[in-house]
Amino acid sequence: MAEPIWRPSEERVRRSFMDGFRRRASERAGRELSGYFDLHEWSVACPEEFWMMLAREAVTFDTNPVRAVGDEPMPHTRWFEGGTLNYAKALLYPSALDDASRTALLALAEDGSERSVSYAELRQVVARTQAALKEAGVGAGDRVAAYAANVPETVVVLLACAGLGAVFTSCSPDFGLDASRARFGQVRPKALFASPAYRYGGKRFDVSGVVRDLAASLGLERPVVLPYPGEETVPDGMVGWEEWLGAGGEPQLDPLPFDHPLYVLYSSGTTGLPKAIVHRAGGALLSHWKEHRLHSDIRQGDRVLYFTTCGWMMWNWLVSVLAQGATAVLYEGSPGWPDLDVLWRQAERHRLTFFGTSARYLHTLQSRGIDPASHDLSHLRTVASTGSPLSPSGFEYVYRNVKEDVHLASISGGTDIVSCFMLGVPTLPVYPGQIQATGLGVDLAAFDEEGQPVVGEPGELVCRQPLPSMPLRFWNDEGGERFRSAYFERYEGVWHHGDLIEVTPEGGVVVYGRSDATLNPGGVRIGTAEIYRPLEAVPEVVEAAAVGKRVDGDESIWLFVVLGSGVELDDALVEKIRREIRARSSPRHVPRRVIPVSQLPRTRSGKSMEIAVARVVNGQSVPNREVIANPEALDEIERTVAEL
């Protein structure tokens, strides 16, 4: 058994929402559920009782449902039949809120500007937005698109749509014309909101031309400009926010079925047209409530930052913290400008209680020797990490250089479920390199090649029972063939997610990366994380991407490395890399080639694009290159491979 790096105090456990829920669930189960794993076992053994209990605590139904889980198997399962609710109502009028003058949104930007919006003010501007949307002919079922920066008005548009039953969809303004059109063109929105300029890394980017071309391609006139710090001019052919808004009043919050569409999210689109994933309002609300309140212990008055853009599902996750009466902290700009300390200064200044980021960001801080503990982080209770696996040394870095007594919650799920399969548990110890546990109600397993669950060895991430956050459907997939092909083709009646994971003896989960990026030298499956982890002992390597080069029916491993400033890849360093991988993993993990590059390609949410690199290495084209945040990195790899 591994040794934990952190344990919650008895007082912290006792005060947690999770432990209170465990005690109430014990009464409902008619037996003592002695800890989290007992509680989890009950939640998957008795799904009807668990989901109904959770919903009664989380949701105020306008019409009560007759049951929680329908009889239909995945992927056709329907939820809380007969029940009606409204997502926007739950966020604008949270039961946990005692004062509407409390701050709902705190907007921060890299230029130093700050703006706060109270719950009362948020309700007013949502009502005015709804009046204007209705004037434009937008109603239930219509789609509304936002090519949007992370500003309060983007949240307002989402909530206004949710109140009316319209379907919201968004991407960030760093998406090019082709990438944004490939998304919004599928759903044919009736209105477009846009940020025609934005700032990142101290630079201003004018994308007004993209906005005009995008609107024209969608057949829309005069997109509505979302306010942005320092931007006062409304570009030609667009309408300003204040000019567009309607009269005030109370928000319209129509009772809607639990399974009513709330928003459309998109897959990355690195291998084809992005999947347009339709999520149900009740599923997002209930799942986010569970993850915020029980798994993250977020409560009224907390200040919750998750660094994200409006093109990543973590933005949708962040918005839902309003249902806890908490403050959603929106940061617009670069987390590394003017330096890598900027978000920690904000954490100190605004007394953040929850700091959400990516594993890549934490690894970058670690490699640069940044010491966030030099700031006053006394209010900080939770640090969350997602996007890619956080290494064991990354865990150690947080407890050494951020805060000794903090709940480090590594989380993993995805756009597909707009929530988590596995995540933090505030009542459990934290083990380096492990996500603490599977989420409540999630019947997760690692399947071997024969479709049998395994513990202590890598396997395919599967979910054996339906979840309310699973997609309602894909857009333009009326027969459901693409949906079934995406998740249910490999194992009949079981959700296959496409991640390679290991369930540990401690009950935690280790993520090894996408299984479609899994290496297979000599017929042995290797997760890329098994190669990256030994590189923690090689400080000269800042980051790496391991891919398989196919030759004569077999694979050899090619390792692309980004080196630290002033470091050269000589024979001694190559041997050091190979030696550490051989010693800490196995001889099969040792790369055939080690290739230096200046940077690695990333998605716009910061995820490594191993599949795109593998396609280049194997002489294949990479479609939809506009989804790459730094396409010049892929260009460099193409040139490098061509010269080998």
XYZ file of C-alpha atoms in Angstrom, residues 14 23 120 135 141 162 327 387 414 417 438 492 501 512 543 623 639:
17
model
C -16.911 15.965 10.467
C -24.838 9.915 7.704
C -29.514 40.537 -7.569
C -37.705 40.177 -29.297
C -35.297 24.679 -28.457
C -31.546 28.187 -19.876
C -18.835 33.236 -6.230
C -6.640 18.185 -18.262
C -14.562 15.033 -19.954
C -20.158 13.865 -19.653
C -14.581 7.173 -8.282
C -22.266 -4.048 -25.393
C -6.613 3.775 -16.250
C -2.380 6.819 -18.174
C 7.807 18.170 -21.194
C -7.273 17.331 -40.158
C 10.024 19.357 -40.589
